[in-house]
Each structure stands twice: as structure tokens, then as C-alpha cells.
């Protein structure tokens, strides 16, 4: 699970770097990255509420995965 979140963070960084930020697509992809840890369902729901990349990145960085 921690590796998946790290991969999602990297994806978000690259999307911004290469100007490929598409919030609806990012929300869709988040379901693949945010699985397999306690609170994953709530994390996926929270991601759906974001409308901009910086807020989403801050939230992803704040996720603490404890199994």
C-alpha cells in the first residue's frame, strides 16, 4: 500500500511536470492506487472531492498507511 501511494505521488508529479493534468482522469486512476489499506475507501472518496492538483497532492502526502 505505501508503494502504491508513492507511485501515485510520482504520477501526480509527472502529470504536473508534463502539463498533463486532467483532474477527472486522475480521480479515475486514484482507485487503482488507493487500495489495500485501512481507510482506503475513505481516501478514494476524499480524492473525488478535490478540484485542483495542489490540494490533491497535499492530501496524498498526508495519507498515513498503517496496516
mmCIF file of N, CA, C and O in Angstrom, residues 12 20-30 47-56:
data_model
loop_
_atom_site.group_PDB
_atom_site.id
_atom_site.type_symbol
_atom_site.label_atom_id
_atom_site.label_comp_id
_atom_site.label_asym_id
_atom_site.label_seq_id
_atom_site.Cartn_x
_atom_site.Cartn_y
_atom_site.Cartn_z
ATOM 1 N N UNK A 12 1.364 11.990 -10.040
ATOM 2 C CA UNK A 12 0.872 13.363 -9.940
ATOM 3 C C UNK A 12 1.971 14.367 -10.269
ATOM 4 O O UNK A 12 1.736 15.352 -10.974
ATOM 5 N N UNK A 20 0.068 17.512 -18.071
ATOM 6 C CA UNK A 20 -0.964 16.541 -18.433
ATOM 7 C C UNK A 20 -2.004 16.404 -17.330
ATOM 8 O O UNK A 20 -2.569 15.329 -17.123
ATOM 9 N N UNK A 21 -2.227 17.496 -16.629
ATOM 10 C CA UNK A 21 -3.158 17.463 -15.505
ATOM 11 C C UNK A 21 -4.589 17.418 -16.032
ATOM 12 O O UNK A 21 -5.055 18.334 -16.694
ATOM 13 N N UNK A 22 -5.238 16.317 -15.747
ATOM 14 C CA UNK A 22 -6.637 16.101 -16.112
ATOM 15 C C UNK A 22 -7.308 15.549 -14.857
ATOM 16 O O UNK A 22 -7.240 14.341 -14.586
ATOM 17 N N UNK A 23 -7.895 16.429 -14.060
ATOM 18 C CA UNK A 23 -8.426 16.043 -12.753
ATOM 19 C C UNK A 23 -9.416 14.878 -12.843
ATOM 20 O O UNK A 23 -9.299 13.930 -12.069
ATOM 21 N N UNK A 24 -10.364 14.866 -13.779
ATOM 22 C CA UNK A 24 -11.257 13.704 -13.853
ATOM 23 C C UNK A 24 -10.490 12.387 -14.095
ATOM 24 O O UNK A 24 -10.805 11.359 -13.499
ATOM 25 N N UNK A 25 -9.490 12.421 -14.948
ATOM 26 C CA UNK A 25 -8.702 11.209 -15.206
ATOM 27 C C UNK A 25 -7.915 10.806 -13.968
ATOM 28 O O UNK A 25 -7.814 9.628 -13.635
ATOM 29 N N UNK A 26 -7.334 11.777 -13.283
ATOM 30 C CA UNK A 26 -6.574 11.496 -12.064
ATOM 31 C C UNK A 26 -7.490 10.871 -11.014
ATOM 32 O O UNK A 26 -7.108 9.906 -10.352
ATOM 33 N N UNK A 27 -8.690 11.398 -10.880
ATOM 34 C CA UNK A 27 -9.643 10.824 -9.923
ATOM 35 C C UNK A 27 -9.947 9.377 -10.273
ATOM 36 O O UNK A 27 -10.006 8.512 -9.406
ATOM 37 N N UNK A 28 -10.128 9.107 -11.556
ATOM 38 C CA UNK A 28 -10.404 7.751 -12.000
ATOM 39 C C UNK A 28 -9.237 6.809 -11.690
ATOM 40 O O UNK A 28 -9.436 5.702 -11.190
ATOM 41 N N UNK A 29 -8.039 7.268 -11.970
ATOM 42 C CA UNK A 29 -6.857 6.443 -11.719
ATOM 43 C C UNK A 29 -6.584 6.237 -10.230
ATOM 44 O O UNK A 29 -5.966 5.240 -9.845
ATOM 45 N N UNK A 30 -7.031 7.159 -9.415
ATOM 46 C CA UNK A 30 -6.761 7.048 -7.980
ATOM 47 C C UNK A 30 -7.304 5.747 -7.399
ATOM 48 O O UNK A 30 -6.733 5.202 -6.456
ATOM 49 N N UNK A 47 -10.583 11.839 -2.358
ATOM 50 C CA UNK A 47 -9.943 12.259 -3.603
ATOM 51 C C UNK A 47 -10.978 12.799 -4.583
ATOM 52 O O UNK A 47 -10.723 13.760 -5.306
ATOM 53 N N UNK A 48 -12.151 12.211 -4.584
ATOM 54 C CA UNK A 48 -13.201 12.649 -5.510
ATOM 55 C C UNK A 48 -13.668 14.076 -5.240
ATOM 56 O O UNK A 48 -14.256 14.714 -6.104
ATOM 57 N N UNK A 49 -13.381 14.604 -4.061
ATOM 58 C CA UNK A 49 -13.849 15.953 -3.716
ATOM 59 C C UNK A 49 -12.906 17.063 -4.190
ATOM 60 O O UNK A 49 -13.294 18.231 -4.189
ATOM 61 N N UNK A 50 -11.699 16.717 -4.596
ATOM 62 C CA UNK A 50 -10.729 17.744 -4.976
ATOM 63 C C UNK A 50 -10.966 18.254 -6.384
ATOM 64 O O UNK A 50 -11.358 17.518 -7.275
ATOM 65 N N UNK A 51 -10.687 19.543 -6.557
ATOM 66 C CA UNK A 51 -10.888 20.182 -7.855
ATOM 67 C C UNK A 51 -9.594 20.718 -8.452
ATOM 68 O O UNK A 51 -9.583 21.188 -9.578
ATOM 69 N N UNK A 52 -8.491 20.634 -7.675
ATOM 70 C CA UNK A 52 -7.213 21.130 -8.188
ATOM 71 C C UNK A 52 -6.078 20.217 -7.733
ATOM 72 O O UNK A 52 -6.181 19.523 -6.716
ATOM 73 N N UNK A 53 -5.019 20.225 -8.507
ATOM 74 C CA UNK A 53 -3.892 19.330 -8.265
ATOM 75 C C UNK A 53 -3.147 19.630 -6.968
ATOM 76 O O UNK A 53 -2.841 18.691 -6.225
ATOM 77 N N UNK A 54 -2.831 20.874 -6.640
ATOM 78 C CA UNK A 54 -2.084 21.119 -5.398
ATOM 79 C C UNK A 54 -2.790 20.579 -4.145
ATOM 80 O O UNK A 54 -2.150 19.967 -3.284
ATOM 81 N N UNK A 55 -4.095 20.766 -4.055
ATOM 82 C CA UNK A 55 -4.842 20.250 -2.903
ATOM 83 C C UNK A 55 -4.814 18.730 -2.871
ATOM 84 O O UNK A 55 -4.654 18.119 -1.817
ATOM 85 N N UNK A 56 -4.959 18.125 -4.029
ATOM 86 C CA UNK A 56 -4.922 16.674 -4.128
ATOM 87 C C UNK A 56 -3.553 16.146 -3.724
ATOM 88 O O UNK A 56 -3.446 15.180 -2.954
#
